[in-house]
Structure formats: structure tokens, C-alpha cells
N, CA, C and O atoms as a Tinker XYZ file with bonds, in Angstrom:
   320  protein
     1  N    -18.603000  -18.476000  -12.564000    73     2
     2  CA   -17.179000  -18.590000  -12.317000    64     1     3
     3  C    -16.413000  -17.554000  -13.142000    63     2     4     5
     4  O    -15.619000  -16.755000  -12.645000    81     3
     5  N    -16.740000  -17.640000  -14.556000    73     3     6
     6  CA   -16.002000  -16.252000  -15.146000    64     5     7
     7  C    -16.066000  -15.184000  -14.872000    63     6     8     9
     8  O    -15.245000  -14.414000  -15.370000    81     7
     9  N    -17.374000  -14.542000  -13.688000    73     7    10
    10  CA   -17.171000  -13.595000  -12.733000    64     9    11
    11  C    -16.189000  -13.368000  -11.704000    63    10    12    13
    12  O    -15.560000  -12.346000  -11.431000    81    11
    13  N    -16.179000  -14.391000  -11.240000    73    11    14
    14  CA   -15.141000  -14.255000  -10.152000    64    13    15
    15  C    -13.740000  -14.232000  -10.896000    63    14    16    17
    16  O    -12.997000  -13.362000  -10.442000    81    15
    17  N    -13.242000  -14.928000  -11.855000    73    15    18
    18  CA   -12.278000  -14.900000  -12.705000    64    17    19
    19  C    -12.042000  -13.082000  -12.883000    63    18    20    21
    20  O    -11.205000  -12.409000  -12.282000    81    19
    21  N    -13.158000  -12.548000  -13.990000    73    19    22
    22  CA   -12.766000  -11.066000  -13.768000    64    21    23
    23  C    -12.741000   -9.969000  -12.423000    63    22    24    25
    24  O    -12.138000   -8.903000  -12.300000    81    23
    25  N    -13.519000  -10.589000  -11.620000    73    23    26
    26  CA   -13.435000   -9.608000  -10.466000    64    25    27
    27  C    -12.081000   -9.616000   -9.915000    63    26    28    29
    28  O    -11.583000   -8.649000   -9.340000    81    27
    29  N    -11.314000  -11.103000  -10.170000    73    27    30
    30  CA   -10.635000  -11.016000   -9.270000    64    29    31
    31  C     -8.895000  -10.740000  -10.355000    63    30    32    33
    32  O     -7.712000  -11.040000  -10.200000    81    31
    33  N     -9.648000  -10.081000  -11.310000    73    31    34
    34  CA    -8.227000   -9.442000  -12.127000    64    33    35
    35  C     -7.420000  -10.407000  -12.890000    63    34    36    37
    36  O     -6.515000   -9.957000  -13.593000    81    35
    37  N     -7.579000  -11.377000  -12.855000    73    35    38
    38  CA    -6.718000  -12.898000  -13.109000    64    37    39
    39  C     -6.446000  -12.884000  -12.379000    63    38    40    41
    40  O     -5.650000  -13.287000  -13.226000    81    39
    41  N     -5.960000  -12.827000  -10.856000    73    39    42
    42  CA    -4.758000  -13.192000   -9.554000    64    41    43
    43  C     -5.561000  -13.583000   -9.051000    63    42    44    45
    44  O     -6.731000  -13.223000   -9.179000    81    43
    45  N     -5.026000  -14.661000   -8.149000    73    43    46
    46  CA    -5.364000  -15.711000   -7.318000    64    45    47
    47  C     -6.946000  -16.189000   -7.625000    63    46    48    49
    48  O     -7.873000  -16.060000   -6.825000    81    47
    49  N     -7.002000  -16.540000   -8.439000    73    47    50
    50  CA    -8.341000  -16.706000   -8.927000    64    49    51
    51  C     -9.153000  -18.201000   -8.051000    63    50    52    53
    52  O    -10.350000  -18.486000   -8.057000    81    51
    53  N     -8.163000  -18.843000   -7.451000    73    51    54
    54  CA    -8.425000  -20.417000   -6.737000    64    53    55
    55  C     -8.843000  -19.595000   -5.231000    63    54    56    57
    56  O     -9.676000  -20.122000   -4.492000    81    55
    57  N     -8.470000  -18.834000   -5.015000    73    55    58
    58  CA    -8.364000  -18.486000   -3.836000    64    57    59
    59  C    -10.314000  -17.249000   -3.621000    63    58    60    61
    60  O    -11.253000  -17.101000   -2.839000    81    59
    61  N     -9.826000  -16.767000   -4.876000    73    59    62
    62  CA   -11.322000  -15.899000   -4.848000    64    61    63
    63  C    -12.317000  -16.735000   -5.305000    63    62    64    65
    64  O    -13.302000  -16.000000   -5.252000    81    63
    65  N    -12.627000  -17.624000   -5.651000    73    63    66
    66  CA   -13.502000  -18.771000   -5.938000    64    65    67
    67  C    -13.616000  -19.751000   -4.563000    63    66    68    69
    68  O    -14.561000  -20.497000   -4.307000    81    67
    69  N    -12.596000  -19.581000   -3.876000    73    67    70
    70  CA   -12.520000  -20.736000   -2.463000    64    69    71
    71  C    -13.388000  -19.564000   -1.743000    63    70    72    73
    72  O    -14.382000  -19.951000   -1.129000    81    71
    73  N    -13.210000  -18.662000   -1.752000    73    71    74
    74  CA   -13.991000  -17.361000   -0.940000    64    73    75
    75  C    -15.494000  -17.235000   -1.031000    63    74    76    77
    76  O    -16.260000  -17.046000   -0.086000    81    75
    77  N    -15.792000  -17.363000   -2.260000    73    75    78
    78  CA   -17.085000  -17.440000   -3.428000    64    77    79
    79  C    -17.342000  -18.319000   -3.043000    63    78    80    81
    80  O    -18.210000  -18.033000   -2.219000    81    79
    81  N    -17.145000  -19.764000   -3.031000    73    79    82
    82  CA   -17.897000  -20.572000   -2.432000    64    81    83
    83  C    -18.094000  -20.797000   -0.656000    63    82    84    85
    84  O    -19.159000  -21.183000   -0.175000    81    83
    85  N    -17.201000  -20.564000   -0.052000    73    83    86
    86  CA   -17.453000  -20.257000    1.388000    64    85    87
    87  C    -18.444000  -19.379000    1.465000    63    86    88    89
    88  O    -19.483000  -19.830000    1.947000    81    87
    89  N    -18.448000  -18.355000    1.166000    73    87    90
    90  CA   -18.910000  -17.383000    1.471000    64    89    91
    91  C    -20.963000  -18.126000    1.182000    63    90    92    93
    92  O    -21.876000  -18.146000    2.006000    81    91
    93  N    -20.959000  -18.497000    0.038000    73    91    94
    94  CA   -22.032000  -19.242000   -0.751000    64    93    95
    95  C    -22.699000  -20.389000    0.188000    63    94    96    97
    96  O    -23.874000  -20.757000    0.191000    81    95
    97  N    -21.858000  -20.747000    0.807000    73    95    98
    98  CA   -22.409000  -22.279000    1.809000    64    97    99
    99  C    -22.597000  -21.485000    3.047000    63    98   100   101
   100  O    -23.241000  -22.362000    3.623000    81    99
   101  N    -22.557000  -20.675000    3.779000    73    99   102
   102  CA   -22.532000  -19.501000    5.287000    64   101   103
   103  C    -24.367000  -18.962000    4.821000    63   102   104   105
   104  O    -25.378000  -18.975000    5.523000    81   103
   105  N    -24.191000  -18.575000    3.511000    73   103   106
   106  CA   -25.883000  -17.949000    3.256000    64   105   107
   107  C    -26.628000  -19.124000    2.908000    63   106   108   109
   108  O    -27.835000  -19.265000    3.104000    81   107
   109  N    -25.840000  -19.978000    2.372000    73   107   110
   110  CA   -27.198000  -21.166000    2.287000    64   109   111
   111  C    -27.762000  -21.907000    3.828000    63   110   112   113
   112  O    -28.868000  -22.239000    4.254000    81   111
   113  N    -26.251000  -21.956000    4.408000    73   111   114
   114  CA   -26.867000  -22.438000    6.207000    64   113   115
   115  C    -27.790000  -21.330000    7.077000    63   114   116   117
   116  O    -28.804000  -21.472000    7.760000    81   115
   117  N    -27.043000  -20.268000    6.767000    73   115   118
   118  CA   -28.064000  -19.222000    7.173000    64   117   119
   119  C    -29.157000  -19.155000    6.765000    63   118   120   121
   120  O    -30.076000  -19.345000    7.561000    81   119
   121  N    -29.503000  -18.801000    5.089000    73   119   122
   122  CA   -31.028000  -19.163000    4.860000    64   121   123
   123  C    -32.320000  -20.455000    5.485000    63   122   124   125
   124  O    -33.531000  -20.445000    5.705000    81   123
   125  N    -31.027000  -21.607000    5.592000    73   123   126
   126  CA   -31.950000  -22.817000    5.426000    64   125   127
   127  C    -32.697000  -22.366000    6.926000    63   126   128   129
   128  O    -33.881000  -22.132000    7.170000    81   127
   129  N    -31.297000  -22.346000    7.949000    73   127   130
   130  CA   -31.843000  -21.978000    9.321000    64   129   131
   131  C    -32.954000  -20.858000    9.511000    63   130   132   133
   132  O    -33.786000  -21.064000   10.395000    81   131
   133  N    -33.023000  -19.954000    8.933000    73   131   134
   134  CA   -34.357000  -18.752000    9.210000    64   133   135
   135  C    -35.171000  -19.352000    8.682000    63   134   136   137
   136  O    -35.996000  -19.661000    9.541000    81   135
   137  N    -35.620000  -19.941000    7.180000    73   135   138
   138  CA   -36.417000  -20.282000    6.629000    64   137   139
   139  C    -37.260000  -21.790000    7.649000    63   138   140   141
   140  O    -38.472000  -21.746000    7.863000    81   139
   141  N    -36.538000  -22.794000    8.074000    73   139   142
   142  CA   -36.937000  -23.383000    9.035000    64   141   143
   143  C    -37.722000  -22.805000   10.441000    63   142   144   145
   144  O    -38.805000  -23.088000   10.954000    81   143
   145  N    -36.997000  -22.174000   10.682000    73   143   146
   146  CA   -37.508000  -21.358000   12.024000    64   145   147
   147  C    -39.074000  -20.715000   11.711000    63   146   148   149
   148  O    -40.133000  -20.844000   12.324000    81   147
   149  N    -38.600000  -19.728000   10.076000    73   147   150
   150  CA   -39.989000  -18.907000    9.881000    64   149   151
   151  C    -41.618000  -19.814000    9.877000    63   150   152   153
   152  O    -42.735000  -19.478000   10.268000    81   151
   153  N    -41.077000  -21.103000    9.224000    73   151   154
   154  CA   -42.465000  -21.840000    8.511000    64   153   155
   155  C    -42.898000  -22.310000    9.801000    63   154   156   157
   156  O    -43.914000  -23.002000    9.728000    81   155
   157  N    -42.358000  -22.117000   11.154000    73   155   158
   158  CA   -42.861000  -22.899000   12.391000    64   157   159
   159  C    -43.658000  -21.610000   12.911000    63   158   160   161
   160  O    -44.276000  -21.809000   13.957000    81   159
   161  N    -43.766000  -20.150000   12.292000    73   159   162
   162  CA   -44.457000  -19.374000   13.096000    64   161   163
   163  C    -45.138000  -19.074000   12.238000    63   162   164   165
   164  O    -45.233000  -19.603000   11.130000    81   163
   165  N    -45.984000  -17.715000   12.882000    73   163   166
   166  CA   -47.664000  -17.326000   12.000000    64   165   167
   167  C    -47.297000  -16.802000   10.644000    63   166   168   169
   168  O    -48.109000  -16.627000    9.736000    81   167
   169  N    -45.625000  -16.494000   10.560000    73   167   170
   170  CA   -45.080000  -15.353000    9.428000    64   169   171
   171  C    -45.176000  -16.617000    8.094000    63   170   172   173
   172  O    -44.291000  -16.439000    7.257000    81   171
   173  N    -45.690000  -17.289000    7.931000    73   171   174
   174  CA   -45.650000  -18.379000    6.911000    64   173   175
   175  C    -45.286000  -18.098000    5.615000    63   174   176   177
   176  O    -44.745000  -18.989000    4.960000    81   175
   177  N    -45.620000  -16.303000    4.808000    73   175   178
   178  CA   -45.588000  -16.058000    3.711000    64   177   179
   179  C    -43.822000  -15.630000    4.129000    63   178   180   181
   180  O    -43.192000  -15.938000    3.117000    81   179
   181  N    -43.252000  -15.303000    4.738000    73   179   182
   182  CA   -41.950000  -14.467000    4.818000    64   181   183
   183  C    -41.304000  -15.563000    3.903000    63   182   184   185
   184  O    -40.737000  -15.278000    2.848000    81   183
   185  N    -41.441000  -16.928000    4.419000    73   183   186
   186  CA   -39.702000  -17.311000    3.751000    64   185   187
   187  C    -39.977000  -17.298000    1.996000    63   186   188   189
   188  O    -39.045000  -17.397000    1.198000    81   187
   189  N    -41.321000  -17.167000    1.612000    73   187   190
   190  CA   -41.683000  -17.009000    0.084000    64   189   191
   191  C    -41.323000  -15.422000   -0.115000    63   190   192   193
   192  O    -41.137000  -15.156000   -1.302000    81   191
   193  N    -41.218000  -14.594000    0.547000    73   191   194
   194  CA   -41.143000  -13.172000    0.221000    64   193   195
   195  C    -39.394000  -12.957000    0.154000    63   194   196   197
   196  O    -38.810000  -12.227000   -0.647000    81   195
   197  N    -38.812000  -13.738000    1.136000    73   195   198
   198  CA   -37.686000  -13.013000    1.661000    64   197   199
   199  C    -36.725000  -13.703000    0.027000    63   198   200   201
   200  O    -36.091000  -13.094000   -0.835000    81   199
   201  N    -37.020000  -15.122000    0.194000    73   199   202
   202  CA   -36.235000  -14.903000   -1.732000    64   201   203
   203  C    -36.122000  -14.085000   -3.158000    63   202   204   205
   204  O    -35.211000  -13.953000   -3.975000    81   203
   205  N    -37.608000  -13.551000   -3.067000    73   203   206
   206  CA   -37.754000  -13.031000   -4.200000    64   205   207
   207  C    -37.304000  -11.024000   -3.810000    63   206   208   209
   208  O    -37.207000  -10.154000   -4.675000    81   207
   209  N    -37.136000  -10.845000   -2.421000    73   207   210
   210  CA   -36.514000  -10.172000   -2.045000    64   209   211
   211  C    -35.088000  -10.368000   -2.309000    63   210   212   213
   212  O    -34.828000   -9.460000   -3.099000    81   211
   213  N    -34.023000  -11.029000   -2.103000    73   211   214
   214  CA   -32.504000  -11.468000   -2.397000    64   213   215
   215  C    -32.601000  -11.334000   -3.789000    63   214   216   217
   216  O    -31.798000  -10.524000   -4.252000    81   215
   217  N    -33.373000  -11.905000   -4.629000    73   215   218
   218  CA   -33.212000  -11.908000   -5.810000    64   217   219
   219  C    -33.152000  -10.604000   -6.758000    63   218   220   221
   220  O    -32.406000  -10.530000   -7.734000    81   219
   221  N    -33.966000   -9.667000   -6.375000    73   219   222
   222  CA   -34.321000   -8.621000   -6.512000    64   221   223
   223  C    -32.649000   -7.471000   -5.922000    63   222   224   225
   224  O    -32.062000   -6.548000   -6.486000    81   223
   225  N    -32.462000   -8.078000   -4.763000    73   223   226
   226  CA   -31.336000   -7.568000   -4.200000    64   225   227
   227  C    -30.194000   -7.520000   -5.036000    63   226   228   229
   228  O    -29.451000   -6.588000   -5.342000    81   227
   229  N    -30.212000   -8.894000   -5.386000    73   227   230
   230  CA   -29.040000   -9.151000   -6.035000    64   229   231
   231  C    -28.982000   -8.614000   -7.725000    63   230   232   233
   232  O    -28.080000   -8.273000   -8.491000    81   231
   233  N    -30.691000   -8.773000   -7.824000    73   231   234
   234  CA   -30.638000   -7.967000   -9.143000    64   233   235
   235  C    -29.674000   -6.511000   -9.599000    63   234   236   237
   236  O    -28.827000   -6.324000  -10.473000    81   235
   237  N    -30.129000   -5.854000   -8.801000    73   235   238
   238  CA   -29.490000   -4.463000   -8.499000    64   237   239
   239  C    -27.915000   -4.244000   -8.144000    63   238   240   241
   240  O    -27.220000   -3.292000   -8.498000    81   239
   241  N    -27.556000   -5.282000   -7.413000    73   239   242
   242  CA   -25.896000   -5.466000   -7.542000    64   241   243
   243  C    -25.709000   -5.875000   -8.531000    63   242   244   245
   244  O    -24.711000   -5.280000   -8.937000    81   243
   245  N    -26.066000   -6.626000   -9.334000    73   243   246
   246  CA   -25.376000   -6.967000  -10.862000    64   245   247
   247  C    -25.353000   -5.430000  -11.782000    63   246   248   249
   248  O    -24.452000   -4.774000  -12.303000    81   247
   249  N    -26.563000   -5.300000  -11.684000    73   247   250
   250  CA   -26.741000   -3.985000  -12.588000    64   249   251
   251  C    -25.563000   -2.693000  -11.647000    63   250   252   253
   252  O    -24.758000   -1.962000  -12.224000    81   251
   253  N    -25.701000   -2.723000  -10.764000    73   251   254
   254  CA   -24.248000   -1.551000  -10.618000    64   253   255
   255  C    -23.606000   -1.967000  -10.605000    63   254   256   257
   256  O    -23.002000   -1.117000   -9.950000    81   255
   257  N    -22.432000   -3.197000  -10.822000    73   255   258
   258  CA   -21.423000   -3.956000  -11.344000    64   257   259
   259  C    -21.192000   -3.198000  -12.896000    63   258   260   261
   260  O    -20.282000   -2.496000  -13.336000    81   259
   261  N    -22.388000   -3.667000  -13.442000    73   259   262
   262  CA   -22.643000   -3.606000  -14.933000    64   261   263
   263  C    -22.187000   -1.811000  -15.416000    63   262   264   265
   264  O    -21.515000   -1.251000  -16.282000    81   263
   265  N    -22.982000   -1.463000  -14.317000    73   263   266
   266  CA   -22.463000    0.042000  -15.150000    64   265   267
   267  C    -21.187000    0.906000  -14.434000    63   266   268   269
   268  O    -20.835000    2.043000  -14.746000    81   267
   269  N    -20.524000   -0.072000  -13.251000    73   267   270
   270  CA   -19.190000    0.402000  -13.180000    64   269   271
   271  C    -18.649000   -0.096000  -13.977000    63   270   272   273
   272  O    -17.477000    0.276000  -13.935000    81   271
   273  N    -18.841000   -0.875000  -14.861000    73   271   274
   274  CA   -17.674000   -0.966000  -15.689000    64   273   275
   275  C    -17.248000   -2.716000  -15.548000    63   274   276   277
   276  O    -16.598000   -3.295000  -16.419000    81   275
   277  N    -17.753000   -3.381000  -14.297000    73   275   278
   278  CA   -16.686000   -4.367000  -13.196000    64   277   279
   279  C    -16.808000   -5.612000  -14.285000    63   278   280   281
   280  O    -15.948000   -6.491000  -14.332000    81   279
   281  N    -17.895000   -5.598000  -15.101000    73   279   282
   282  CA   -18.636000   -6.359000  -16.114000    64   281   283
   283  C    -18.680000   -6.977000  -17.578000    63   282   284   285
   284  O    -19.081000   -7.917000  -18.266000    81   283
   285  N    -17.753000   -5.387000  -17.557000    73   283   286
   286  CA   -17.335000   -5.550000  -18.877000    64   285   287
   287  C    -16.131000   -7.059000  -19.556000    63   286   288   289
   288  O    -15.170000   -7.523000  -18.943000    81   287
   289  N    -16.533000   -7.403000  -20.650000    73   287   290
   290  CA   -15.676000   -8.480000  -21.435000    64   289   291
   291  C    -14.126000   -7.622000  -21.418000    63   290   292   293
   292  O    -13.830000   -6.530000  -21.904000    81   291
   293  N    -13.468000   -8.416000  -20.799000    73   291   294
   294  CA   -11.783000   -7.992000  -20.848000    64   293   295
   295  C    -10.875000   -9.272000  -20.941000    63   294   296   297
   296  O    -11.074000  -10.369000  -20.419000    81   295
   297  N     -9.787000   -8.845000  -21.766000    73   295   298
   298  CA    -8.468000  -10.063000  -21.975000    64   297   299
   299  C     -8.290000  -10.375000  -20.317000    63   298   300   301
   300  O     -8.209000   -9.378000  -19.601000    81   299
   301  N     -8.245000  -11.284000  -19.877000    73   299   302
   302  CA    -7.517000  -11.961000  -18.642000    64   301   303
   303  C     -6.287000  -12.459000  -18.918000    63   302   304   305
   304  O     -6.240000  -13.162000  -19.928000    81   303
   305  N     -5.358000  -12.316000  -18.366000    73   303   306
   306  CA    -4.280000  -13.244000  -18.667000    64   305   307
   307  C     -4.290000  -14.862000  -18.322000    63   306   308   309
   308  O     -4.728000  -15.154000  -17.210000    81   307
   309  N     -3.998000  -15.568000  -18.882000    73   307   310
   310  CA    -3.734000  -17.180000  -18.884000    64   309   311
   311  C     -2.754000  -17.451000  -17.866000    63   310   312   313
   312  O     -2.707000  -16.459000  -17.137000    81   311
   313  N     -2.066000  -18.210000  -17.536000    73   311   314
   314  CA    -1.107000  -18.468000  -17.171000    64   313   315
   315  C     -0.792000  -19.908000  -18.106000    63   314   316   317
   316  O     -1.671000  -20.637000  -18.567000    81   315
   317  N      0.048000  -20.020000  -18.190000    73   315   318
   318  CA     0.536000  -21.432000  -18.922000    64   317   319
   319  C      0.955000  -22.322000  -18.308000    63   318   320
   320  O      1.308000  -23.354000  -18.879000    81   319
């Protein structure tokens, strides 16, 4: 959550978190659905491959986050 907090500059931070999680429940229905589908055919190892694939994926988006800068510890403003 304190990601999305800085990504999203302090502004509208309810709104980029409502996004973040939509967005979060669309890939989990999507996953569940392929992963169901896959274990019914001969591809049996895919739905074990295709996570540690995402993960890996996602590895690499953090790390270029990280060295744009997007990552870095910064004052946010509060609101009171």
C-alpha cells in the first residue's frame, strides 16, 4: 500500500488503491481461469511454470521502478 501511496504522489490515493485492487481481482480471475483450463490438458507443468514466470516478471518491474527513481523514500504530504 505505501507503494501505491508514492506512486500515486499523495493525490487521490483511495482512488489509486481502488484501481490497485481492481485491477488485482481481473488477474486473479484471469489466472484462476487459465490455470483451471491448463491442469485439464497434457500442458500440466505450465500452470507451475507460468507463476514463477510473473514472478520473475514482476521481479524486473520493481527493479526498474527502483532505479527510476519511482522507489525512492520521499515526504508525502498528510492531509489532516
Amino acid at each position: 500500500m505505501d507503494t501505491v501511496v508514492r506512486l500515486s504522489g499523495g493525490r487521490l490515493v483511495a482512488t489509486y488503491c481502488g484501481a490497485c485492487d481492481t485491477a488485482s481481482g481481473i488477474a486473479i480471475w484471469v489466472g484462476n481461469r487459465a490455470v483451471g483450463a491448463l491442469l485439464g490438458t497434457a500442458m500440466r507443468r505450465l500452470p507451475w511454470v507460468a507463476p514463477a514466470a510473473t514472478g520473475l516478471g514482476c521481479t524486473g518491474l520493481v527493479a526498474r521502478l527502483r532505479r527510476a527513481g519511482r522507489l525512492a523514500p520521499r515526504s508525502v504530504p498528510v492531509p489532516a
